[in-house]
Coordinates of N, CA and C in Angstrom, one line a residue:
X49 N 0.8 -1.2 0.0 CA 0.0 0.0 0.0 C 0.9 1.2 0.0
X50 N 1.6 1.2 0.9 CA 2.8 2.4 1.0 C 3.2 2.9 -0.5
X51 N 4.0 1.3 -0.8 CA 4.7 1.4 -2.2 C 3.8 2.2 -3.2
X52 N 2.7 1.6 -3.1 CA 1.4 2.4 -4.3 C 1.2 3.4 -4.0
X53 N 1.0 4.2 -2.8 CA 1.0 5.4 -2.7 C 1.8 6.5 -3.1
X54 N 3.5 6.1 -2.7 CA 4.5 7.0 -3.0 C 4.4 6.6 -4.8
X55 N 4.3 5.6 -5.7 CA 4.2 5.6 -6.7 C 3.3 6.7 -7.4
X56 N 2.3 6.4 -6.7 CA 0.9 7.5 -7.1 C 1.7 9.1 -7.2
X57 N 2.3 9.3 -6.1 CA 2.8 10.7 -5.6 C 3.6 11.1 -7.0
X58 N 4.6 10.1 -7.4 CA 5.9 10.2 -7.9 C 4.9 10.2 -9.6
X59 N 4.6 9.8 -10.0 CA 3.7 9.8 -11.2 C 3.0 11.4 -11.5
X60 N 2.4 11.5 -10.6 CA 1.9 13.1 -10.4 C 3.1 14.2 -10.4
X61 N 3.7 13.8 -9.6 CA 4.8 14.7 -9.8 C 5.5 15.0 -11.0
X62 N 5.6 14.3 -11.8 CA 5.9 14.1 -13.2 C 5.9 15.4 -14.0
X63 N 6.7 16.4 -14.9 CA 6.1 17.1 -15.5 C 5.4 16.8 -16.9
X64 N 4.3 17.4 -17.0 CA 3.6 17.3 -18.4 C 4.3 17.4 -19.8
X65 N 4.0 17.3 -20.6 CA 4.6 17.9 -22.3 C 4.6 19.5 -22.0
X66 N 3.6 19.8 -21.9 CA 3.4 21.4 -21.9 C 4.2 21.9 -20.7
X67 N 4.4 21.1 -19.8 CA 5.3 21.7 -18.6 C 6.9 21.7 -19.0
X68 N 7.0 20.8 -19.6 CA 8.4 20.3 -20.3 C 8.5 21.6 -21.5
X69 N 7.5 21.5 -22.4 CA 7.6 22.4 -23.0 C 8.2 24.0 -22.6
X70 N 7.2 24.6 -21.9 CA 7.0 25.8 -21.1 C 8.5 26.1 -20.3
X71 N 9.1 24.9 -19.7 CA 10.5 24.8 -19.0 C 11.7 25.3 -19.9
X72 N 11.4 24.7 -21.4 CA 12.5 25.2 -22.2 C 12.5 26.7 -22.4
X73 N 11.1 27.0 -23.3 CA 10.6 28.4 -23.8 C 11.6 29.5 -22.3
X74 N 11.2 29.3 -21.2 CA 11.8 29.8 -20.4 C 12.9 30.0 -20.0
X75 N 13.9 28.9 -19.7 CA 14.9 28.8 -20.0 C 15.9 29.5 -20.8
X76 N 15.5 29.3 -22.0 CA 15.5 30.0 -22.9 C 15.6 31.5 -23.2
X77 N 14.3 31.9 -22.4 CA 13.8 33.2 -22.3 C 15.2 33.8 -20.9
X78 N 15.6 32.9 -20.4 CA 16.6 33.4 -19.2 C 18.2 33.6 -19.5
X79 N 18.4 32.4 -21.0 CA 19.9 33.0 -21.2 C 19.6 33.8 -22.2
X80 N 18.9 34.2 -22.8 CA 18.7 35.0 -23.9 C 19.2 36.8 -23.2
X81 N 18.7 36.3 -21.5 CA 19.0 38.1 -20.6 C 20.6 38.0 -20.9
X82 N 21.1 36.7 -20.5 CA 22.1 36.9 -19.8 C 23.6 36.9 -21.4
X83 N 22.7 36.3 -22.4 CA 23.9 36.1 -23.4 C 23.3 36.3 -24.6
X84 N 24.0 36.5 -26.0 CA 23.6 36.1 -27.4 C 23.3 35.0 -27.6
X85 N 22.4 35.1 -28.3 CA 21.7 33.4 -28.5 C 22.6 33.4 -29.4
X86 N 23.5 33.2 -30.4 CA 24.7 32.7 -31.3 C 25.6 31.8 -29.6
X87 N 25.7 32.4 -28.7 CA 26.3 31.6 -27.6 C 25.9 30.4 -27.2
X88 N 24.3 30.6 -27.2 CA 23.4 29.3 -26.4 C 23.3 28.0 -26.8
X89 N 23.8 27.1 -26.6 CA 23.4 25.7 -27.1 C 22.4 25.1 -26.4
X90 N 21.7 24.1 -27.3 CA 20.5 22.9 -26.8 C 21.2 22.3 -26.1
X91 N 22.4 22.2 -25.1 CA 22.5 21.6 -24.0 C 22.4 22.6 -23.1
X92 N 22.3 23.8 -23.2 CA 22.8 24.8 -22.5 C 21.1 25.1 -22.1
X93 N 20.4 24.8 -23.1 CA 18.4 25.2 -22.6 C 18.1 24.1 -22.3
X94 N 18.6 22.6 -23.1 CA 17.9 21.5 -22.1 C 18.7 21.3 -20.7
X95 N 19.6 21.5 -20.3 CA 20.3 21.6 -18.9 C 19.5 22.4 -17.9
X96 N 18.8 23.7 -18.3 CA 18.7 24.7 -17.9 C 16.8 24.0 -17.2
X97 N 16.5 23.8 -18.3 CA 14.9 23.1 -17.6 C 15.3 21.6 -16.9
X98 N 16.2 21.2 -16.7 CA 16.2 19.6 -16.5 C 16.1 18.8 -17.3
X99 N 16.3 18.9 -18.1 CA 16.1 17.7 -19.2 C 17.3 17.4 -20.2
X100 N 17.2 16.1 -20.7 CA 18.3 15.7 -21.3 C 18.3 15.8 -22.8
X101 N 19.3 16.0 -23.2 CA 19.2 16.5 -25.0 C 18.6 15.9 -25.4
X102 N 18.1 14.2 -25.5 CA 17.2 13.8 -26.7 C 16.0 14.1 -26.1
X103 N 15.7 14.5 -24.9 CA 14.1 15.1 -24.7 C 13.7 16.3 -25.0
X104 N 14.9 16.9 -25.1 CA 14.8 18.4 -26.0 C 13.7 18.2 -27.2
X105 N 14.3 17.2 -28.0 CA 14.6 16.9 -29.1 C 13.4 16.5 -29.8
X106 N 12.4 16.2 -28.5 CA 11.0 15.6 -28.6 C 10.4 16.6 -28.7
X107 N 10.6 18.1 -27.9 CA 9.6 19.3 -28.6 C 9.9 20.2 -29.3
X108 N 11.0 20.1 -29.6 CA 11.9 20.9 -30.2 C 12.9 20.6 -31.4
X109 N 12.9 20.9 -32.5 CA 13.7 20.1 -33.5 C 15.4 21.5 -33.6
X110 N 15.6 22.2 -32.2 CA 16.9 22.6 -32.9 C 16.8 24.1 -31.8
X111 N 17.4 24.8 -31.6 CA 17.4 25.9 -31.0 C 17.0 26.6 -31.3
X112 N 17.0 27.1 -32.6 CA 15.9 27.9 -33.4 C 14.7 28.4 -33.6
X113 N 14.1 26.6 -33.3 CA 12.8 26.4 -33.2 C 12.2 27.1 -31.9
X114 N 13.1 26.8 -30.8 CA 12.9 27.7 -29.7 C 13.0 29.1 -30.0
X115 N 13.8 29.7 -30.3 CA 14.0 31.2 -30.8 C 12.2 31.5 -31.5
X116 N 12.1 30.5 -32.4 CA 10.9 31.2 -33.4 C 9.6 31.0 -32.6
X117 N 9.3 30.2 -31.3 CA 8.5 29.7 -30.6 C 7.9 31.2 -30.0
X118 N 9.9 31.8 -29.3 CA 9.2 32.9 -28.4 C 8.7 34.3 -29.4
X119 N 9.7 34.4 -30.4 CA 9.6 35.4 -30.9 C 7.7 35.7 -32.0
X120 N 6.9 34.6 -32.2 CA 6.2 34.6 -33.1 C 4.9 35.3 -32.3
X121 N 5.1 35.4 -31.0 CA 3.7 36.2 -30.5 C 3.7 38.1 -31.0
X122 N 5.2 38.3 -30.2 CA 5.6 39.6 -31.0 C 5.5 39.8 -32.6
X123 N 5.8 39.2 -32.9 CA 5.2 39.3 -34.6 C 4.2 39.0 -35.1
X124 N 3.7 38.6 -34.5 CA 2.0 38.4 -34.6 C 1.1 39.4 -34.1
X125 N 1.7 39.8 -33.0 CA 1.1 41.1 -32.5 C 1.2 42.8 -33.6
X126 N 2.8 42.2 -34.3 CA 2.9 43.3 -34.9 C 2.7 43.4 -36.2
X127 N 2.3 42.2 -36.3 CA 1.4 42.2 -37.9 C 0.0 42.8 -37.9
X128 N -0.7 42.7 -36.9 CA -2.4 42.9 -36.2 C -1.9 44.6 -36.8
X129 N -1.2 45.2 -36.2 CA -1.4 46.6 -36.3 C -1.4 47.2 -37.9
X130 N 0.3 46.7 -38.4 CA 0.2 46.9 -40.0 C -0.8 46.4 -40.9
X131 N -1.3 45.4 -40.7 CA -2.4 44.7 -41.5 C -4.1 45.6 -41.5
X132 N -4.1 46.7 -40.2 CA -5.1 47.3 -39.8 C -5.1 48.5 -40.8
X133 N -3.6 48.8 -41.2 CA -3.5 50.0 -42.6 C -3.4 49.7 -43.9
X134 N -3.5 47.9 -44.2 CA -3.6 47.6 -45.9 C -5.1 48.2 -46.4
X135 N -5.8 48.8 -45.8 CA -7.3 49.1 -46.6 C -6.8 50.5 -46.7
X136 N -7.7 51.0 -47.5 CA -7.6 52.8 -47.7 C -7.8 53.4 -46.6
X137 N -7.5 54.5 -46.0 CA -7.7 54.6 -44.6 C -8.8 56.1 -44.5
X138 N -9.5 56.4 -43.8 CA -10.3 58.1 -43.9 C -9.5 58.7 -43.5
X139 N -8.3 58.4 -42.7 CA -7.7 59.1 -41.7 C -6.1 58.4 -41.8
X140 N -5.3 58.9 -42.5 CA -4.6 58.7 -43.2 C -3.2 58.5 -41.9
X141 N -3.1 59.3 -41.5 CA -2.4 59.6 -40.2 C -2.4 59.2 -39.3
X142 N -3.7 58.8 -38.9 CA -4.1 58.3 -37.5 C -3.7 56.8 -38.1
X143 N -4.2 55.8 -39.0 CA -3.9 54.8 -39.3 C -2.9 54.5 -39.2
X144 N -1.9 55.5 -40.2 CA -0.1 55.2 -40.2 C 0.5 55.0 -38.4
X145 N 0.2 56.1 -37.9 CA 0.2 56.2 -36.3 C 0.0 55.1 -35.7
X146 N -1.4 54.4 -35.5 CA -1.7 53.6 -34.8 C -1.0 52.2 -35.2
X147 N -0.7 51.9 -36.6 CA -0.2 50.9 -37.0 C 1.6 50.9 -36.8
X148 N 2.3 52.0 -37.0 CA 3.6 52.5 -36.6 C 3.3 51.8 -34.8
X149 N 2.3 52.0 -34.3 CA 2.5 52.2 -32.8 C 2.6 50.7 -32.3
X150 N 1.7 49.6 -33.1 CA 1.5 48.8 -33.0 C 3.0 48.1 -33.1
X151 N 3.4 47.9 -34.1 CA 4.7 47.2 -34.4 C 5.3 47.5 -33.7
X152 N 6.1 48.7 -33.2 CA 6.8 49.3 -32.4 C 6.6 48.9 -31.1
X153 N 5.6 48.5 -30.5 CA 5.5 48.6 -28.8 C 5.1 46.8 -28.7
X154 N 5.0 46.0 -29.9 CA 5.1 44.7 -30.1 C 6.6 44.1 -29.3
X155 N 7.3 44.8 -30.0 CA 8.9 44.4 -29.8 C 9.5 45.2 -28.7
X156 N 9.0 46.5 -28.3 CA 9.5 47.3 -27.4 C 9.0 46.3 -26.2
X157 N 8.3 45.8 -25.8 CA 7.7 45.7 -25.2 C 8.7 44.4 -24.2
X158 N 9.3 43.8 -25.1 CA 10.0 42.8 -24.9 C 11.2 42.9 -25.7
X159 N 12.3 43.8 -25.2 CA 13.8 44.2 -25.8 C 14.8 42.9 -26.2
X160 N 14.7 41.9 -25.2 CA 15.6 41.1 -25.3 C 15.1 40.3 -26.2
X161 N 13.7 39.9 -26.2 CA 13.5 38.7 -27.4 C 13.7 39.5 -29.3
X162 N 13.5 41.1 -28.5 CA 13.4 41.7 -30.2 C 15.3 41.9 -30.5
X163 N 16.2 41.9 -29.3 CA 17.6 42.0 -29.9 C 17.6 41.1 -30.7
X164 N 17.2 39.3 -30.0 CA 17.7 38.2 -30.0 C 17.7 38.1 -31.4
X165 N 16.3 38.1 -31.8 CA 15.3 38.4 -33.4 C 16.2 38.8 -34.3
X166 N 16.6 40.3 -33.9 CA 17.4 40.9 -35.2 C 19.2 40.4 -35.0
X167 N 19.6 39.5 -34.3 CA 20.8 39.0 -34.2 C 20.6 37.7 -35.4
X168 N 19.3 36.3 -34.8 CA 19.3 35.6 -35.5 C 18.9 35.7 -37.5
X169 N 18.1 37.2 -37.3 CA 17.9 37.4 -38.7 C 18.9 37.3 -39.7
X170 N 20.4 37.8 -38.8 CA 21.5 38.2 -40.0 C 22.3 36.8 -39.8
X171 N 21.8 35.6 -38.8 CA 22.8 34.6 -39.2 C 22.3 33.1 -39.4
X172 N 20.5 33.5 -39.1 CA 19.8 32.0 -39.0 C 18.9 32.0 -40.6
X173 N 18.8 31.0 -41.4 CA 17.8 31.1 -42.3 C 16.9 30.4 -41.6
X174 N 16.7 30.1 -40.7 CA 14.8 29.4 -40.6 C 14.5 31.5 -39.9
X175 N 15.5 31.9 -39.0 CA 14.4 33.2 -38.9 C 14.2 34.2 -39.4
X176 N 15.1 33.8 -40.7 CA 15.2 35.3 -41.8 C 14.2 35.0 -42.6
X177 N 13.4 33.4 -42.9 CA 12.8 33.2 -44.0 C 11.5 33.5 -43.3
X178 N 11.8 33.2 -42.3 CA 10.3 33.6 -41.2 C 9.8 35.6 -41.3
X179 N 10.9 36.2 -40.8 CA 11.3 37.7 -40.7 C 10.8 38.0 -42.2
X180 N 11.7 37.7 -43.4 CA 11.2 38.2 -44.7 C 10.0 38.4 -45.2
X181 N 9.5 36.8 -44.7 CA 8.0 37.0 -45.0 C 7.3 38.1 -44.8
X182 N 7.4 38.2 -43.8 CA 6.3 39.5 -43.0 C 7.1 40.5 -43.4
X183 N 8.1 41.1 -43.5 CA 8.5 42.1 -44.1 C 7.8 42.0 -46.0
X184 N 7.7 41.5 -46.8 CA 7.3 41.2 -47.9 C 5.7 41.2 -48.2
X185 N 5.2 41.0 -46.7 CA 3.6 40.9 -46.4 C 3.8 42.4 -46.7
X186 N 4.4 42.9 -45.4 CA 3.7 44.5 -45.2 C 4.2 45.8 -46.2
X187 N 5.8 45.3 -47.3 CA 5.9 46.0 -48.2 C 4.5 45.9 -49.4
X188 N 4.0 44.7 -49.4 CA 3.0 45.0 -50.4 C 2.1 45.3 -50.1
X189 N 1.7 45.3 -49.0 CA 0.4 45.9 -48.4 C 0.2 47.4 -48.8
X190 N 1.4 47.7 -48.1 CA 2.0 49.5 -48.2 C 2.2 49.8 -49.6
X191 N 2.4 49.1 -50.5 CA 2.4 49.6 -52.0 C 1.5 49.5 -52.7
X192 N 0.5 48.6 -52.3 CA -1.3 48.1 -52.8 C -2.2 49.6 -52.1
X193 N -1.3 50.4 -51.1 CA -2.5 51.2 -50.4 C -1.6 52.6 -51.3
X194 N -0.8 52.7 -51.2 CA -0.1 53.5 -51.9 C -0.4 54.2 -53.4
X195 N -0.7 52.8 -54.6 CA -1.0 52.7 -55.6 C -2.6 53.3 -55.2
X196 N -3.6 52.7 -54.3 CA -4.7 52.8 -54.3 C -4.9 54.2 -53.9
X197 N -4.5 55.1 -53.0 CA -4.2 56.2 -52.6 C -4.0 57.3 -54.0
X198 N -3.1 57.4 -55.3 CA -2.6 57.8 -56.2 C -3.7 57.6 -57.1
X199 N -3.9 56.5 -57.1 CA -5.7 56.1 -57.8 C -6.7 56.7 -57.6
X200 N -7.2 57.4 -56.4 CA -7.7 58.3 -56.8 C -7.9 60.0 -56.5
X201 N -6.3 59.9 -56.1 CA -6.0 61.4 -56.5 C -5.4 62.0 -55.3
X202 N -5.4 61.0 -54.4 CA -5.1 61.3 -52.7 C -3.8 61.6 -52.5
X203 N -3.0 61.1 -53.4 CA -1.5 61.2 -53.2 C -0.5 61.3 -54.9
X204 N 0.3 61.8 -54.5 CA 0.9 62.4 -56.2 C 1.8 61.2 -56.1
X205 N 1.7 61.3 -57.6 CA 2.6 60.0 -58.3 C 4.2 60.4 -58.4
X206 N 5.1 59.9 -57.5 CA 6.5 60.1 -57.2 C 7.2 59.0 -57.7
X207 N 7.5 58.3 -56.4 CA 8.5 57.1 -56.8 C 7.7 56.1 -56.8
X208 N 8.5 54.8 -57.4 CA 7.5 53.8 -57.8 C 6.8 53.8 -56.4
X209 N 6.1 53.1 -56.1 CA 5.1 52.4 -55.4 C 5.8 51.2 -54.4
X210 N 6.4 50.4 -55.4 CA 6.8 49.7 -54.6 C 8.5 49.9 -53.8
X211 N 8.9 50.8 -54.7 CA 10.1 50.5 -53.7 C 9.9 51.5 -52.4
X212 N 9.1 52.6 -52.4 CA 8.6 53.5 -51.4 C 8.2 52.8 -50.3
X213 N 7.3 51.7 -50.7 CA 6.8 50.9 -49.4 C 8.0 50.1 -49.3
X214 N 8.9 49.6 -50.1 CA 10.2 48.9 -49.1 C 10.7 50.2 -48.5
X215 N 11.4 51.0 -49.0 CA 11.8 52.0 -48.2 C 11.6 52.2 -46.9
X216 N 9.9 52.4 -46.3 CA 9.4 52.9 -45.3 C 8.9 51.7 -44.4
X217 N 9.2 50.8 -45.2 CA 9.0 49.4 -43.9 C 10.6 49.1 -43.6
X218 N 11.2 49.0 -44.5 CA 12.7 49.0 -43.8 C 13.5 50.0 -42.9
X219 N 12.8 51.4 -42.9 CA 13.2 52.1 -42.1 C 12.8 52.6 -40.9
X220 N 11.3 51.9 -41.0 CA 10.4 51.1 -39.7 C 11.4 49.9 -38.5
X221 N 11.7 49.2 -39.7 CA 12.4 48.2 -38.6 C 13.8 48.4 -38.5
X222 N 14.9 49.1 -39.1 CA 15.7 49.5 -38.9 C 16.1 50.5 -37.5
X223 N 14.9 51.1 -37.3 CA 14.9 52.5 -36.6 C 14.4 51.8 -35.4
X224 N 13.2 50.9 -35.6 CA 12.9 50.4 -34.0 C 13.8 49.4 -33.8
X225 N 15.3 48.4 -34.4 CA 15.8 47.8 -33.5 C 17.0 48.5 -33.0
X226 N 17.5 49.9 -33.7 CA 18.5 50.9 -33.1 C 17.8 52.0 -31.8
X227 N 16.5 51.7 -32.1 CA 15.6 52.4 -30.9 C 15.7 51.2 -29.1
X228 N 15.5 50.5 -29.5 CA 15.0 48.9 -28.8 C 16.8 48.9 -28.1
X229 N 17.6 48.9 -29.5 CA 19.1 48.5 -28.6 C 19.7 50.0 -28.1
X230 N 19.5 50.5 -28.0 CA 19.6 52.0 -27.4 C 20.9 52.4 -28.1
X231 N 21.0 52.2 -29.6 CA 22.0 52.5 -30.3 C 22.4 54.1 -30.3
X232 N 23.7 54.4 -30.4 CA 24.1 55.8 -30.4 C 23.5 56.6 -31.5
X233 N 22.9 57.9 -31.1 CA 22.1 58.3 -32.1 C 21.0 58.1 -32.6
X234 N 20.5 57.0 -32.5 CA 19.3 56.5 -32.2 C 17.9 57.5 -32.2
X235 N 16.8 57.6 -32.7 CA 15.8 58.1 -32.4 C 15.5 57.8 -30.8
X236 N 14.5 58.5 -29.8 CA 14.5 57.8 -28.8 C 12.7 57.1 -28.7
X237 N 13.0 56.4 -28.1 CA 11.8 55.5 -28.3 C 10.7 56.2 -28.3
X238 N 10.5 57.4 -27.2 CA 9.4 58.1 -27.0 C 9.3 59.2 -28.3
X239 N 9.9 59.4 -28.7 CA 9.7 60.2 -30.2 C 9.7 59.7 -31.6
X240 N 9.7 57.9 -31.6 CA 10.0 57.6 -32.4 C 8.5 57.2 -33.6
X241 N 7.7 56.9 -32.9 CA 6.8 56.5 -33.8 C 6.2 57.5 -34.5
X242 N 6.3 59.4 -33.8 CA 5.9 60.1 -34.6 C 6.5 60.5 -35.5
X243 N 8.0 60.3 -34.8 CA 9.3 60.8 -36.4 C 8.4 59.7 -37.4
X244 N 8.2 58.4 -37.5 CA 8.5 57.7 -38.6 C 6.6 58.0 -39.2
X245 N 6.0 58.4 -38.2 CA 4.7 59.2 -39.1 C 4.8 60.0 -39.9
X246 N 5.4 60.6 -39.0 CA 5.6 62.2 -40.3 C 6.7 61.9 -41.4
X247 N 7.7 60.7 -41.0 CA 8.2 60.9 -42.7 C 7.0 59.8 -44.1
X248 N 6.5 58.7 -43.2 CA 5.3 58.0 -43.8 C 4.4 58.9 -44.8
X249 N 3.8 60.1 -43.9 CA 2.7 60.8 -44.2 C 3.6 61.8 -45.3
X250 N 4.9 62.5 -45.4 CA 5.4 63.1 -46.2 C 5.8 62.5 -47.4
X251 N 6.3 61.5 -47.2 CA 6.8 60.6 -48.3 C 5.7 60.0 -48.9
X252 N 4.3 59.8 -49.0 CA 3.2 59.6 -49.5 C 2.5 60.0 -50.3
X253 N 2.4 61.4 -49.3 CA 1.2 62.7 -49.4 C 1.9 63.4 -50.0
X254 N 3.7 63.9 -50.0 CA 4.1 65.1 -50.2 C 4.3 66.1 -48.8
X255 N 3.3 67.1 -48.7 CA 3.6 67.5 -47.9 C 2.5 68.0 -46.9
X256 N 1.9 67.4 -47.2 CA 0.4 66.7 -46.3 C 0.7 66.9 -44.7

C-alpha cells in the first residue's frame, strides 16, 4: 500500500509535455537576458529546464525552433497593427500612427527577445525566412495602399510604389531595432513612432 501510494505521488509529480515544453521556452527566455543566443546551445536550454538533450529533441527540432516559438507572439502582434493599414484609410495619419505604434510597442515591449530576433535574422535562415516573410507581407500591403491612394488622386505620383513601401518598412524596422538597442544616435523610443509618421505621411502625401 505504502509502495502504491509514494508511486501514485511520484507519477503526479511528473512534469507534463506542456510543462516540459514551457521549461525550455523559459529557459531559454533566461539565457537569452544573460547572453547572445549565437552563444546558447540545446544543452545549455535542455540543462537549464532539466532535461536531457534527446528530450529536447522531442519538442523541439533545434534551438531555433525555440528562438521562433518565443519570438512569433511579438510578430503576430505586430502584424495585427500593420495589417489594420492595408485598406484605404479616412484618416490617413491616424492609421499610419496607430499601425507604426503597433509594431513598435510589439517588440519594445519585450527588448531582449526583439535583440535576439534581429541578431538571429542576419545569421539564421529558418528566422530570416520567417522575418522576410512579413516584411514582404507589409511592403505589399503599403504599396497596394499607396497605388490605391494615387488612384484616386489622394496622393501624387513620385517614386514607384513599390520600392517607397520597401523604403518605409525597412526604415520602420531599422529604426525600432537601433531604438529597442539603445544605439548611439538612435531616435528615442518616445519620439519615435511620430518621427517615422511624419516621414510616412510626407513621403506619400508630399507635404500633407
Amino acid at each position: 500500500m505504502t509502495t502504491a501510494k509514494r508511486t501514485g505521488r511520484s507519477r503526479r509529480s511528473r512534469p507534463s509535455g506542456d510543462e516540459r515544453e514551457q521549461a525550455i521556452l523559459a529557459t531559454a527566455r533566461r539565457l537569452l537576458a544573460e547572453r547572445p543566443f549565437a552563444e546558447i546551445s540545446v544543452d545549455d536550454m535542455a540543462k537549464g529546464a532539466g532535461l536531457s538533450r534527446p528530450t529536447f529533441y522531442f519538442y523541439f527540432p533545434s534551438k531555433e525552433a525555440v528562438l521562433l516559438s518565443l519570438l512569433d507572439p511579438l510578430i503576430q502582434h505586430a502584424d495585427s497593427g500593420l495589417s489594420d493599414i492595408s485598406a484605404v484609410p479616412s484618416d490617413p495619419g491616424r492609421a499610419f500612427r496607430d499601425g507604426i505604434h503597433t509594431f513598435f510597442s510589439a517588440f519594445a515591449a519585450d527588448p531582449v527577445l526583439a535583440r535576439a530576433g534581429a541578431e538571429a535574422v542576419s545569421t539564421n535562415p529558418e528566422v530570416r525566412t520567417l522575418w522576410s516573410g512579413f516584411m514582404r507581407k507589409w511592403i505589399d500591403q503599403t504599396a497596394a495602399l499607396i497605388a490605391a491612394e494615387r488612384h484616386r488622386g489622394a496622393a501624387p505620383e513620385t517614386m514607384p510604389a513599390q520600392d517607397l513601401a520597401t523604403a518605409l518598412n525597412q526604415m520602420n524596422e531599422r529604426a525600432m531595432i537601433a531604438a529597442i538597442s539603445g544605439e548611439a544616435g538612435a531616435v528615442a523610443p518616445e519620439r519615435l513612432v511620430e518621427t517615422l509618421t511624419h516621414i510616412w505621411m510626407t513621403s506619400i502625401y508630399g507635404t500633407r
